[in-house]
Amino acid sequence: MSPPLQARSNDGTLEVAIYTPPRDHGSHSSSQTMPSLRSRNSWPLALPSFLYLLASSLLSCAAQPAEAGCGPHGHGISSIVSEELYDSIFLHKDDSACPAKGFYPYASFVRAASRFPKFGGTGDLDTRKREVAAFLAQISHETTGGWATAPDGPYAWGLCFKEEINPGSNYCDSTNKKWPCYPGKSYHGRGPIQLSWNYNYGPAGSALGFDGLRNPEIVANNSEIAFETAMWFWMTKQKPKPSCHGVMVGRYRPTAADVQANRTAGFGLVTNIINGGLECGVPNDSRVADRIGFYKRYTQLFNVDVGPNLDCAYQKPF
């Protein structure tokens, strides 16, 4: 089995954005509430009951897991990715050959996604499917255990690893004073996105509620936090980079520098954001091809087209 392909440096200071789960207004029976609300004489009596029902519904929805459908557009991420689909995407994640066996359960993915309601919840159905497929493809490449002749093909082996094997360094950028390295700690790749470097661990922990600088190991020890770091990275802008989310939902607006660098919207630009310094601007890069291979398989499973600009071969890295 080949070693995983991990992300490397992501230059730039991250803009931390904290996302909280949505609180849906719930549903109420119009036959019970609307007649009294339409009656001018009964309005004072109906209002307290209406407010009580509304508050009860809000609390009930807030208490439900994402599977309950309290997310944006009246759905959770499970409306895009069912557990059955998740298992068919990651056919071998729990094989004994995978070091991450048992670490990436569907429930952790769903709970993590509930903290990021705009993830898989922005735009029409095809846009939402395409974004989630792109995210799953990128994390699959970062954690793959697949090889060319692997059972079920190389693109059925995502989420096989949870931690970088034999890191070349402790990934400490000592020049970054805002997020200083803690003595004895390594900030090598961990989790689905293979979060790397102190300047990523620090702000990720600050946004998500853990000490990323003093306790980076938690990303490889807690599956929910691991997924949260991947989604946080996906949703967060890194000047001058846009967010992966913004690109996939059509909110990316290229700057003059982007136009000159041929950085056009699509899956290829997401690869540029994640690891463009090593992979983009290079025709026929095998790592880029691997990412695209996962993405094509997943979009077929989601029954959605891949969209434009899959490659970043002719894009200048950020």
PDB file of C-alpha atoms in Angstrom:
ATOM      1  CA  MET A   1       0.000   0.000   0.000  1.00  0.00           C
ATOM      2  CA  SER A   2       1.394   3.378  -0.952  1.00  0.00           C
ATOM      3  CA  PRO A   3       1.833   6.177   1.596  1.00  0.00           C
ATOM      4  CA  PRO A   4      -0.734   8.982   1.719  1.00  0.00           C
ATOM      5  CA  LEU A   5      -0.361  12.210  -0.193  1.00  0.00           C
ATOM      6  CA  GLN A   6      -0.483  15.109   2.234  1.00  0.00           C
ATOM      7  CA  ALA A   7      -0.902  18.854   1.862  1.00  0.00           C
ATOM      8  CA  ARG A   8       2.097  21.028   2.482  1.00  0.00           C
ATOM      9  CA  SER A   9       2.430  24.713   3.300  1.00  0.00           C
ATOM     10  CA  ASN A  10      -0.538  27.045   2.838  1.00  0.00           C
ATOM     11  CA  ASP A  11       1.028  30.489   2.715  1.00  0.00           C
ATOM     12  CA  GLY A  12      -0.782  33.502   4.104  1.00  0.00           C
ATOM     13  CA  THR A  13      -2.487  34.445   7.319  1.00  0.00           C
ATOM     14  CA  LEU A  14      -5.887  32.901   7.766  1.00  0.00           C
ATOM     15  CA  GLU A  15      -8.936  34.977   8.459  1.00  0.00           C
ATOM     16  CA  VAL A  16     -10.679  33.217  11.312  1.00  0.00           C
ATOM     17  CA  ALA A  17     -14.425  32.908  10.961  1.00  0.00           C
ATOM     18  CA  ILE A  18     -16.467  31.107  13.574  1.00  0.00           C
ATOM     19  CA  TYR A  19     -19.514  29.303  12.287  1.00  0.00           C
ATOM     20  CA  THR A  20     -22.442  28.310  14.465  1.00  0.00           C
ATOM     21  CA  PRO A  21     -25.260  25.893  13.730  1.00  0.00           C
ATOM     22  CA  PRO A  22     -28.424  27.454  12.318  1.00  0.00           C
ATOM     23  CA  ARG A  23     -31.599  27.679  14.352  1.00  0.00           C
ATOM     24  CA  ASP A  24     -34.473  26.901  12.056  1.00  0.00           C
ATOM     25  CA  HIS A  25     -37.870  28.352  12.798  1.00  0.00           C
ATOM     26  CA  GLY A  26     -39.431  24.925  12.524  1.00  0.00           C
ATOM     27  CA  SER A  27     -42.834  24.199  11.120  1.00  0.00           C
ATOM     28  CA  HIS A  28     -46.242  25.047  12.486  1.00  0.00           C
ATOM     29  CA  SER A  29     -49.654  23.929  11.396  1.00  0.00           C
ATOM     30  CA  SER A  30     -51.305  26.800   9.549  1.00  0.00           C
ATOM     31  CA  SER A  31     -54.710  25.358  10.369  1.00  0.00           C
ATOM     32  CA  GLN A  32     -54.012  25.830  14.070  1.00  0.00           C
ATOM     33  CA  THR A  33     -52.327  29.225  14.120  1.00  0.00           C
ATOM     34  CA  MET A  34     -53.373  31.206  11.068  1.00  0.00           C
ATOM     35  CA  PRO A  35     -57.134  31.583  11.702  1.00  0.00           C
ATOM     36  CA  SER A  36     -56.566  33.334  15.012  1.00  0.00           C
ATOM     37  CA  LEU A  37     -53.806  35.482  13.523  1.00  0.00           C
ATOM     38  CA  ARG A  38     -56.090  36.584  10.720  1.00  0.00           C
ATOM     39  CA  SER A  39     -58.782  37.596  13.193  1.00  0.00           C
ATOM     40  CA  ARG A  40     -58.226  41.168  14.367  1.00  0.00           C
ATOM     41  CA  ASN A  41     -60.254  40.597  17.535  1.00  0.00           C
ATOM     42  CA  SER A  42     -58.395  37.456  18.559  1.00  0.00           C
ATOM     43  CA  TRP A  43     -54.856  38.806  17.889  1.00  0.00           C
ATOM     44  CA  PRO A  44     -54.031  39.768  21.526  1.00  0.00           C
ATOM     45  CA  LEU A  45     -55.038  36.296  22.725  1.00  0.00           C
ATOM     46  CA  ALA A  46     -53.362  34.440  19.890  1.00  0.00           C
ATOM     47  CA  LEU A  47     -49.993  36.221  20.107  1.00  0.00           C
ATOM     48  CA  PRO A  48     -48.768  34.653  23.396  1.00  0.00           C
ATOM     49  CA  SER A  49     -49.668  31.162  22.157  1.00  0.00           C
ATOM     50  CA  PHE A  50     -47.983  31.790  18.839  1.00  0.00           C
ATOM     51  CA  LEU A  51     -44.783  33.037  20.499  1.00  0.00           C
ATOM     52  CA  TYR A  52     -44.794  30.037  22.833  1.00  0.00           C
ATOM     53  CA  LEU A  53     -45.108  27.641  19.911  1.00  0.00           C
ATOM     54  CA  LEU A  54     -42.377  29.468  18.010  1.00  0.00           C
ATOM     55  CA  ALA A  55     -39.973  29.394  20.960  1.00  0.00           C
ATOM     56  CA  SER A  56     -40.707  25.724  21.591  1.00  0.00           C
ATOM     57  CA  SER A  57     -39.994  24.900  17.977  1.00  0.00           C
ATOM     58  CA  LEU A  58     -36.710  26.830  18.015  1.00  0.00           C
ATOM     59  CA  LEU A  59     -35.530  25.005  21.114  1.00  0.00           C
ATOM     60  CA  SER A  60     -36.630  21.667  19.717  1.00  0.00           C
ATOM     61  CA  CYS A  61     -34.782  22.200  16.453  1.00  0.00           C
ATOM     62  CA  ALA A  62     -31.659  23.455  18.206  1.00  0.00           C
ATOM     63  CA  ALA A  63     -31.594  20.288  20.287  1.00  0.00           C
ATOM     64  CA  GLN A  64     -31.738  17.985  17.280  1.00  0.00           C
ATOM     65  CA  PRO A  65     -28.720  16.509  15.508  1.00  0.00           C
ATOM     66  CA  ALA A  66     -28.035  17.555  11.931  1.00  0.00           C
ATOM     67  CA  GLU A  67     -29.845  14.453  10.676  1.00  0.00           C
ATOM     68  CA  ALA A  68     -33.110  15.944  11.931  1.00  0.00           C
ATOM     69  CA  GLY A  69     -33.156  18.423   9.076  1.00  0.00           C
ATOM     70  CA  CYS A  70     -32.778  21.668  11.015  1.00  0.00           C
ATOM     71  CA  GLY A  71     -30.086  23.003   8.735  1.00  0.00           C
ATOM     72  CA  PRO A  72     -30.319  25.646   5.982  1.00  0.00           C
ATOM     73  CA  HIS A  73     -33.072  25.111   3.427  1.00  0.00           C
ATOM     74  CA  GLY A  74     -34.684  22.818   6.013  1.00  0.00           C
ATOM     75  CA  HIS A  75     -32.023  20.127   5.739  1.00  0.00           C
ATOM     76  CA  GLY A  76     -28.821  18.875   7.296  1.00  0.00           C
ATOM     77  CA  ILE A  77     -25.825  17.538   5.438  1.00  0.00           C
ATOM     78  CA  SER A  78     -27.489  14.134   5.482  1.00  0.00           C
ATOM     79  CA  SER A  79     -29.875  15.383   2.803  1.00  0.00           C
ATOM     80  CA  ILE A  80     -26.838  15.531   0.503  1.00  0.00           C
ATOM     81  CA  VAL A  81     -24.824  12.608   1.883  1.00  0.00           C
ATOM     82  CA  SER A  82     -26.759   9.740   3.396  1.00  0.00           C
ATOM     83  CA  GLU A  83     -24.931   7.185   5.503  1.00  0.00           C
ATOM     84  CA  GLU A  84     -25.365   4.664   2.700  1.00  0.00           C
ATOM     85  CA  LEU A  85     -23.774   7.045   0.180  1.00  0.00           C
ATOM     86  CA  TYR A  86     -20.977   7.885   2.630  1.00  0.00           C
ATOM     87  CA  ASP A  87     -20.155   4.206   3.017  1.00  0.00           C
ATOM     88  CA  SER A  88     -20.187   3.679  -0.750  1.00  0.00           C
ATOM     89  CA  ILE A  89     -17.793   6.610  -1.203  1.00  0.00           C
ATOM     90  CA  PHE A  90     -15.325   5.411   1.420  1.00  0.00           C
ATOM     91  CA  LEU A  91     -15.425   1.715   0.729  1.00  0.00           C
ATOM     92  CA  HIS A  92     -12.180   0.835   2.487  1.00  0.00           C
ATOM     93  CA  LYS A  93     -11.757   3.427   5.247  1.00  0.00           C
ATOM     94  CA  ASP A  94     -12.304   0.811   7.951  1.00  0.00           C
ATOM     95  CA  ASP A  95     -10.154  -1.907   6.434  1.00  0.00           C
ATOM     96  CA  SER A  96      -7.507  -3.351   8.733  1.00  0.00           C
ATOM     97  CA  ALA A  97      -4.873  -2.093   6.286  1.00  0.00           C
ATOM     98  CA  CYS A  98      -5.858   1.526   6.983  1.00  0.00           C
ATOM     99  CA  PRO A  99      -4.204   3.250   9.975  1.00  0.00           C
ATOM    100  CA  ALA A 100      -7.353   5.356  10.414  1.00  0.00           C
ATOM    101  CA  LYS A 101      -9.617   2.319  10.737  1.00  0.00           C
ATOM    102  CA  GLY A 102     -12.708   3.343  12.725  1.00  0.00           C
ATOM    103  CA  PHE A 103     -11.637   6.991  13.019  1.00  0.00           C
ATOM    104  CA  TYR A 104     -13.926   8.590  10.434  1.00  0.00           C
ATOM    105  CA  PRO A 105     -17.516   7.486  11.191  1.00  0.00           C
ATOM    106  CA  TYR A 106     -20.444   9.055   9.389  1.00  0.00           C
ATOM    107  CA  ALA A 107     -21.837  10.465  12.651  1.00  0.00           C
ATOM    108  CA  SER A 108     -18.685  12.535  13.229  1.00  0.00           C
ATOM    109  CA  PHE A 109     -18.869  13.909   9.693  1.00  0.00           C
ATOM    110  CA  VAL A 110     -22.494  14.944  10.177  1.00  0.00           C
ATOM    111  CA  ARG A 111     -21.933  16.507  13.607  1.00  0.00           C
ATOM    112  CA  ALA A 112     -18.953  18.475  12.336  1.00  0.00           C
ATOM    113  CA  ALA A 113     -20.934  19.729   9.336  1.00  0.00           C
ATOM    114  CA  SER A 114     -23.680  21.001  11.633  1.00  0.00           C
ATOM    115  CA  ARG A 115     -21.237  23.697  12.808  1.00  0.00           C
ATOM    116  CA  PHE A 116     -20.893  24.989   9.246  1.00  0.00           C
ATOM    117  CA  PRO A 117     -24.445  25.466   7.929  1.00  0.00           C
ATOM    118  CA  LYS A 118     -23.275  27.106   4.699  1.00  0.00           C
ATOM    119  CA  PHE A 119     -21.223  24.033   3.811  1.00  0.00           C
ATOM    120  CA  GLY A 120     -23.417  21.993   1.482  1.00  0.00           C
ATOM    121  CA  GLY A 121     -26.200  24.478   2.198  1.00  0.00           C
ATOM    122  CA  THR A 122     -25.516  27.266  -0.306  1.00  0.00           C
ATOM    123  CA  GLY A 123     -27.106  27.543  -3.737  1.00  0.00           C
ATOM    124  CA  ASP A 124     -29.308  25.131  -5.659  1.00  0.00           C
ATOM    125  CA  LEU A 125     -29.197  21.379  -5.191  1.00  0.00           C
ATOM    126  CA  ASP A 126     -26.599  20.759  -7.894  1.00  0.00           C
ATOM    127  CA  THR A 127     -24.320  23.442  -6.448  1.00  0.00           C
ATOM    128  CA  ARG A 128     -24.602  21.961  -2.980  1.00  0.00           C
ATOM    129  CA  LYS A 129     -23.875  18.447  -4.261  1.00  0.00           C
ATOM    130  CA  ARG A 130     -20.910  19.677  -6.295  1.00  0.00           C
ATOM    131  CA  GLU A 131     -19.384  21.463  -3.308  1.00  0.00           C
ATOM    132  CA  VAL A 132     -19.668  18.432  -1.047  1.00  0.00           C
ATOM    133  CA  ALA A 133     -18.279  16.165  -3.771  1.00  0.00           C
ATOM    134  CA  ALA A 134     -15.322  18.526  -4.188  1.00  0.00           C
ATOM    135  CA  PHE A 135     -14.661  18.602  -0.445  1.00  0.00           C
ATOM    136  CA  LEU A 136     -14.815  14.820  -0.135  1.00  0.00           C
ATOM    137  CA  ALA A 137     -12.536  14.440  -3.161  1.00  0.00           C
ATOM    138  CA  GLN A 138      -9.905  16.743  -1.714  1.00  0.00           C
ATOM    139  CA  ILE A 139      -9.868  15.074   1.708  1.00  0.00           C
ATOM    140  CA  SER A 140      -9.790  11.683   0.007  1.00  0.00           C
ATOM    141  CA  HIS A 141      -6.601  12.617  -1.819  1.00  0.00           C
ATOM    142  CA  GLU A 142      -5.050  13.947   1.382  1.00  0.00           C
ATOM    143  CA  THR A 143      -5.765  10.702   3.258  1.00  0.00           C
ATOM    144  CA  THR A 144      -5.656   8.119   0.489  1.00  0.00           C
ATOM    145  CA  GLY A 145      -4.319   4.624   0.900  1.00  0.00           C
ATOM    146  CA  GLY A 146      -5.083   3.720  -2.695  1.00  0.00           C
ATOM    147  CA  TRP A 147      -2.782   2.672  -5.502  1.00  0.00           C
ATOM    148  CA  ALA A 148      -3.223   2.049  -9.210  1.00  0.00           C
ATOM    149  CA  THR A 149      -4.346  -1.579  -8.931  1.00  0.00           C
ATOM    150  CA  ALA A 150      -6.103  -1.311  -5.554  1.00  0.00           C
ATOM    151  CA  PRO A 151      -9.319  -3.296  -5.001  1.00  0.00           C
ATOM    152  CA  ASP A 152     -12.296  -1.279  -6.330  1.00  0.00           C
ATOM    153  CA  GLY A 153      -9.821   1.129  -7.910  1.00  0.00           C
ATOM    154  CA  PRO A 154      -7.550   3.838  -6.501  1.00  0.00           C
ATOM    155  CA  TYR A 155     -10.450   6.196  -5.804  1.00  0.00           C
ATOM    156  CA  ALA A 156     -12.209   3.979  -3.271  1.00  0.00           C
ATOM    157  CA  TRP A 157      -9.533   4.397  -0.601  1.00  0.00           C
ATOM    158  CA  GLY A 158     -10.109   7.836   0.899  1.00  0.00           C
ATOM    159  CA  LEU A 159      -9.896   8.453   4.671  1.00  0.00           C
ATOM    160  CA  CYS A 160      -7.370   5.652   5.103  1.00  0.00           C
ATOM    161  CA  PHE A 161      -4.914   7.824   7.076  1.00  0.00           C
ATOM    162  CA  LYS A 162      -5.418  10.327   9.893  1.00  0.00           C
ATOM    163  CA  GLU A 163      -1.844  11.536  10.309  1.00  0.00           C
ATOM    164  CA  GLU A 164       1.133  12.238   8.085  1.00  0.00           C
ATOM    165  CA  ILE A 165       3.627   9.387   7.969  1.00  0.00           C
ATOM    166  CA  ASN A 166       7.288  10.261   8.535  1.00  0.00           C
ATOM    167  CA  PRO A 167       6.918  14.074   8.375  1.00  0.00           C
ATOM    168  CA  GLY A 168       9.994  15.857   7.112  1.00  0.00           C
ATOM    169  CA  SER A 169       9.891  18.461   9.861  1.00  0.00           C
ATOM    170  CA  ASN A 170       7.783  19.702  12.754  1.00  0.00           C
ATOM    171  CA  TYR A 171       6.153  22.252  10.412  1.00  0.00           C
ATOM    172  CA  CYS A 172       6.960  25.166  12.695  1.00  0.00           C
ATOM    173  CA  ASP A 173       7.213  28.583  11.099  1.00  0.00           C
ATOM    174  CA  SER A 174       9.225  30.376  13.783  1.00  0.00           C
ATOM    175  CA  THR A 175       8.798  33.714  11.999  1.00  0.00           C
ATOM    176  CA  ASN A 176       5.075  33.693  12.721  1.00  0.00           C
ATOM    177  CA  LYS A 177       4.741  35.556  16.000  1.00  0.00           C
ATOM    178  CA  LYS A 178       0.951  35.622  16.054  1.00  0.00           C
ATOM    179  CA  TRP A 179       0.756  31.834  16.309  1.00  0.00           C
ATOM    180  CA  PRO A 180       4.048  30.838  17.971  1.00  0.00           C
ATOM    181  CA  CYS A 181       5.068  27.201  18.138  1.00  0.00           C
ATOM    182  CA  TYR A 182       4.893  25.457  21.496  1.00  0.00           C
ATOM    183  CA  PRO A 183       8.106  23.678  22.547  1.00  0.00           C
ATOM    184  CA  GLY A 184       8.180  20.014  21.650  1.00  0.00           C
ATOM    185  CA  LYS A 185       5.081  20.115  19.459  1.00  0.00           C
ATOM    186  CA  SER A 186       4.819  19.080  15.822  1.00  0.00           C
ATOM    187  CA  TYR A 187       2.381  20.708  13.432  1.00  0.00           C
ATOM    188  CA  HIS A 188       2.563  18.071  10.723  1.00  0.00           C
ATOM    189  CA  GLY A 189      -0.451  16.951   8.705  1.00  0.00           C
ATOM    190  CA  ARG A 190      -3.383  15.582  10.679  1.00  0.00           C
ATOM    191  CA  GLY A 191      -7.059  14.958   9.984  1.00  0.00           C
ATOM    192  CA  PRO A 192      -8.971  14.786   6.696  1.00  0.00           C
ATOM    193  CA  ILE A 193      -7.415  17.928   5.191  1.00  0.00           C
ATOM    194  CA  GLN A 194      -3.998  17.107   6.706  1.00  0.00           C
ATOM    195  CA  LEU A 195      -3.911  20.396   8.600  1.00  0.00           C
ATOM    196  CA  SER A 196      -0.300  21.591   8.692  1.00  0.00           C
ATOM    197  CA  TRP A 197       1.843  24.377  10.193  1.00  0.00           C
ATOM    198  CA  ASN A 198       1.433  26.377  13.379  1.00  0.00           C
ATOM    199  CA  TYR A 199      -0.226  29.261  11.517  1.00  0.00           C
ATOM    200  CA  ASN A 200      -3.068  26.883  10.617  1.00  0.00           C
ATOM    201  CA  TYR A 201      -3.321  24.969  13.902  1.00  0.00           C
ATOM    202  CA  GLY A 202      -3.480  28.171  15.954  1.00  0.00           C
ATOM    203  CA  PRO A 203      -6.402  29.884  14.224  1.00  0.00           C
ATOM    204  CA  ALA A 204      -8.226  26.594  13.657  1.00  0.00           C
ATOM    205  CA  GLY A 205      -8.141  25.884  17.370  1.00  0.00           C
ATOM    206  CA  SER A 206      -9.190  29.436  18.204  1.00  0.00           C
ATOM    207  CA  ALA A 207     -12.195  29.180  15.886  1.00  0.00           C
ATOM    208  CA  LEU A 208     -13.241  25.695  16.944  1.00  0.00           C
ATOM    209  CA  GLY A 209     -12.546  25.791  20.674  1.00  0.00           C
ATOM    210  CA  PHE A 210      -9.351  23.827  21.247  1.00  0.00           C
ATOM    211  CA  ASP A 211      -5.725  24.802  21.837  1.00  0.00           C
ATOM    212  CA  GLY A 212      -4.193  24.095  18.460  1.00  0.00           C
ATOM    213  CA  LEU A 213      -0.710  25.206  19.430  1.00  0.00           C
ATOM    214  CA  ARG A 214      -0.386  23.306  22.716  1.00  0.00           C
ATOM    215  CA  ASN A 215      -2.532  20.327  21.763  1.00  0.00           C
ATOM    216  CA  PRO A 216      -2.259  19.730  18.004  1.00  0.00           C
ATOM    217  CA  GLU A 217      -2.496  15.971  18.635  1.00  0.00           C
ATOM    218  CA  ILE A 218      -6.229  16.276  19.258  1.00  0.00           C
ATOM    219  CA  VAL A 219      -6.785  16.569  15.498  1.00  0.00           C
ATOM    220  CA  ALA A 220      -5.607  12.956  15.149  1.00  0.00           C
ATOM    221  CA  ASN A 221      -7.315  11.770  18.341  1.00  0.00           C
ATOM    222  CA  ASN A 222     -10.839  13.202  18.048  1.00  0.00           C
ATOM    223  CA  SER A 223     -12.718  12.390  14.857  1.00  0.00           C
ATOM    224  CA  GLU A 224     -15.265  15.189  15.173  1.00  0.00           C
ATOM    225  CA  ILE A 225     -12.591  17.831  15.696  1.00  0.00           C
ATOM    226  CA  ALA A 226     -10.642  16.326  12.816  1.00  0.00           C
ATOM    227  CA  PHE A 227     -13.583  16.846  10.446  1.00  0.00           C
ATOM    228  CA  GLU A 228     -14.181  20.317  11.885  1.00  0.00           C
ATOM    229  CA  THR A 229     -10.634  21.416  11.056  1.00  0.00           C
ATOM    230  CA  ALA A 230     -11.100  20.257   7.472  1.00  0.00           C
ATOM    231  CA  MET A 231     -14.386  22.144   7.142  1.00  0.00           C
ATOM    232  CA  TRP A 232     -12.944  25.203   8.858  1.00  0.00           C
ATOM    233  CA  PHE A 233     -10.088  25.273   6.348  1.00  0.00           C
ATOM    234  CA  TRP A 234     -12.586  24.799   3.502  1.00  0.00           C
ATOM    235  CA  MET A 235     -14.780  27.689   4.646  1.00  0.00           C
ATOM    236  CA  THR A 236     -12.052  30.173   5.618  1.00  0.00           C
ATOM    237  CA  LYS A 237     -10.517  32.800   3.347  1.00  0.00           C
ATOM    238  CA  GLN A 238      -6.745  33.082   3.322  1.00  0.00           C
ATOM    239  CA  LYS A 239      -5.700  36.377   1.791  1.00  0.00           C
ATOM    240  CA  PRO A 240      -5.033  36.630  -1.077  1.00  0.00           C
ATOM    241  CA  LYS A 241      -6.785  33.288  -1.534  1.00  0.00           C
ATOM    242  CA  PRO A 242     -10.561  32.942  -1.592  1.00  0.00           C
ATOM    243  CA  SER A 243     -12.203  30.163   0.379  1.00  0.00           C
ATOM    244  CA  CYS A 244     -12.730  26.782  -1.231  1.00  0.00           C
ATOM    245  CA  HIS A 245     -16.405  27.158  -0.339  1.00  0.00           C
ATOM    246  CA  GLY A 246     -16.661  30.499  -2.126  1.00  0.00           C
ATOM    247  CA  VAL A 247     -15.145  29.037  -5.275  1.00  0.00           C
ATOM    248  CA  MET A 248     -17.432  26.015  -5.395  1.00  0.00           C
ATOM    249  CA  VAL A 249     -20.660  27.953  -4.779  1.00  0.00           C
ATOM    250  CA  GLY A 250     -19.948  30.633  -7.381  1.00  0.00           C
ATOM    251  CA  ARG A 251     -19.001  33.511  -5.101  1.00  0.00           C
ATOM    252  CA  TYR A 252     -15.401  33.817  -6.237  1.00  0.00           C
ATOM    253  CA  ARG A 253     -14.657  37.070  -8.035  1.00  0.00           C
ATOM    254  CA  PRO A 254     -11.168  37.043  -9.575  1.00  0.00           C
ATOM    255  CA  THR A 255      -8.938  40.024  -8.934  1.00  0.00           C
ATOM    256  CA  ALA A 256      -6.797  41.546 -11.663  1.00  0.00           C
ATOM    257  CA  ALA A 257      -3.909  39.447 -10.364  1.00  0.00           C
ATOM    258  CA  ASP A 258      -6.065  36.314 -10.559  1.00  0.00           C
ATOM    259  CA  VAL A 259      -7.005  37.038 -14.159  1.00  0.00           C
ATOM    260  CA  GLN A 260      -3.375  37.562 -15.103  1.00  0.00           C
ATOM    261  CA  ALA A 261      -2.462  34.300 -13.352  1.00  0.00           C
ATOM    262  CA  ASN A 262      -5.270  32.388 -15.149  1.00  0.00           C
ATOM    263  CA  ARG A 263      -6.872  31.474 -11.812  1.00  0.00           C
ATOM    264  CA  THR A 264     -10.356  30.588 -13.014  1.00  0.00           C
ATOM    265  CA  ALA A 265     -13.197  29.221 -10.903  1.00  0.00           C
ATOM    266  CA  GLY A 266     -13.627  25.478 -10.645  1.00  0.00           C
ATOM    267  CA  PHE A 267     -12.243  22.412  -8.924  1.00  0.00           C
ATOM    268  CA  GLY A 268      -8.738  23.243 -10.134  1.00  0.00           C
ATOM    269  CA  LEU A 269      -8.757  26.510  -8.228  1.00  0.00           C
ATOM    270  CA  VAL A 270      -9.645  24.624  -5.035  1.00  0.00           C
ATOM    271  CA  THR A 271      -6.547  22.482  -5.564  1.00  0.00           C
ATOM    272  CA  ASN A 272      -4.577  25.703  -6.019  1.00  0.00           C
ATOM    273  CA  ILE A 273      -5.871  26.998  -2.685  1.00  0.00           C
ATOM    274  CA  ILE A 274      -5.002  23.782  -0.861  1.00  0.00           C
ATOM    275  CA  ASN A 275      -1.585  22.978  -2.314  1.00  0.00           C
ATOM    276  CA  GLY A 276      -0.979  25.100  -5.369  1.00  0.00           C
ATOM    277  CA  GLY A 277       2.586  25.940  -4.460  1.00  0.00           C
ATOM    278  CA  LEU A 278       3.613  22.343  -5.112  1.00  0.00           C
ATOM    279  CA  GLU A 279       1.047  21.119  -7.608  1.00  0.00           C
ATOM    280  CA  CYS A 280      -0.242  23.932  -9.810  1.00  0.00           C
ATOM    281  CA  GLY A 281       1.356  25.501 -12.851  1.00  0.00           C
ATOM    282  CA  VAL A 282       2.758  22.051 -13.643  1.00  0.00           C
ATOM    283  CA  PRO A 283       1.148  20.138 -16.522  1.00  0.00           C
ATOM    284  CA  ASN A 284       0.376  16.459 -15.938  1.00  0.00           C
ATOM    285  CA  ASP A 285       1.037  16.508 -12.197  1.00  0.00           C
ATOM    286  CA  SER A 286       0.075  13.104 -10.770  1.00  0.00           C
ATOM    287  CA  ARG A 287      -1.218  14.593  -7.513  1.00  0.00           C
ATOM    288  CA  VAL A 288      -3.594  16.894  -9.360  1.00  0.00           C
ATOM    289  CA  ALA A 289      -4.747  13.962 -11.484  1.00  0.00           C
ATOM    290  CA  ASP A 290      -5.433  11.966  -8.321  1.00  0.00           C
ATOM    291  CA  ARG A 291      -7.606  14.740  -6.897  1.00  0.00           C
ATOM    292  CA  ILE A 292      -9.525  14.951 -10.162  1.00  0.00           C
ATOM    293  CA  GLY A 293      -9.986  11.185 -10.224  1.00  0.00           C
ATOM    294  CA  PHE A 294     -11.655  11.211  -6.815  1.00  0.00           C
ATOM    295  CA  TYR A 295     -13.814  14.181  -7.825  1.00  0.00           C
ATOM    296  CA  LYS A 296     -15.046  12.538 -11.028  1.00  0.00           C
ATOM    297  CA  ARG A 297     -16.004   9.377  -9.155  1.00  0.00           C
ATOM    298  CA  TYR A 298     -17.880  11.304  -6.496  1.00  0.00           C
ATOM    299  CA  THR A 299     -19.772  13.575  -8.866  1.00  0.00           C
ATOM    300  CA  GLN A 300     -21.011  10.438 -10.624  1.00  0.00           C
ATOM    301  CA  LEU A 301     -22.223   9.074  -7.298  1.00  0.00           C
ATOM    302  CA  PHE A 302     -23.917  12.415  -6.598  1.00  0.00           C
ATOM    303  CA  ASN A 303     -25.385  12.477 -10.122  1.00  0.00           C
ATOM    304  CA  VAL A 304     -24.084  15.969 -10.841  1.00  0.00           C
ATOM    305  CA  ASP A 305     -21.725  17.395 -13.473  1.00  0.00           C
ATOM    306  CA  VAL A 306     -18.144  18.289 -12.563  1.00  0.00           C
ATOM    307  CA  GLY A 307     -18.298  21.922 -13.630  1.00  0.00           C
ATOM    308  CA  PRO A 308     -15.501  23.840 -15.395  1.00  0.00           C
ATOM    309  CA  ASN A 309     -11.736  24.017 -14.960  1.00  0.00           C
ATOM    310  CA  LEU A 310     -10.842  20.748 -13.236  1.00  0.00           C
ATOM    311  CA  ASP A 311      -7.105  21.223 -13.591  1.00  0.00           C
ATOM    312  CA  CYS A 312      -4.713  23.897 -12.316  1.00  0.00           C
ATOM    313  CA  ALA A 313      -1.902  23.031 -14.732  1.00  0.00           C
ATOM    314  CA  TYR A 314      -1.912  26.477 -16.277  1.00  0.00           C
ATOM    315  CA  GLN A 315      -2.773  28.460 -13.172  1.00  0.00           C
ATOM    316  CA  LYS A 316      -0.067  30.370 -11.350  1.00  0.00           C
ATOM    317  CA  PRO A 317       0.021  29.363  -7.665  1.00  0.00           C
ATOM    318  CA  PHE A 318      -1.153  31.915  -5.120  1.00  0.00           C
TER     319      PHE A 318
END
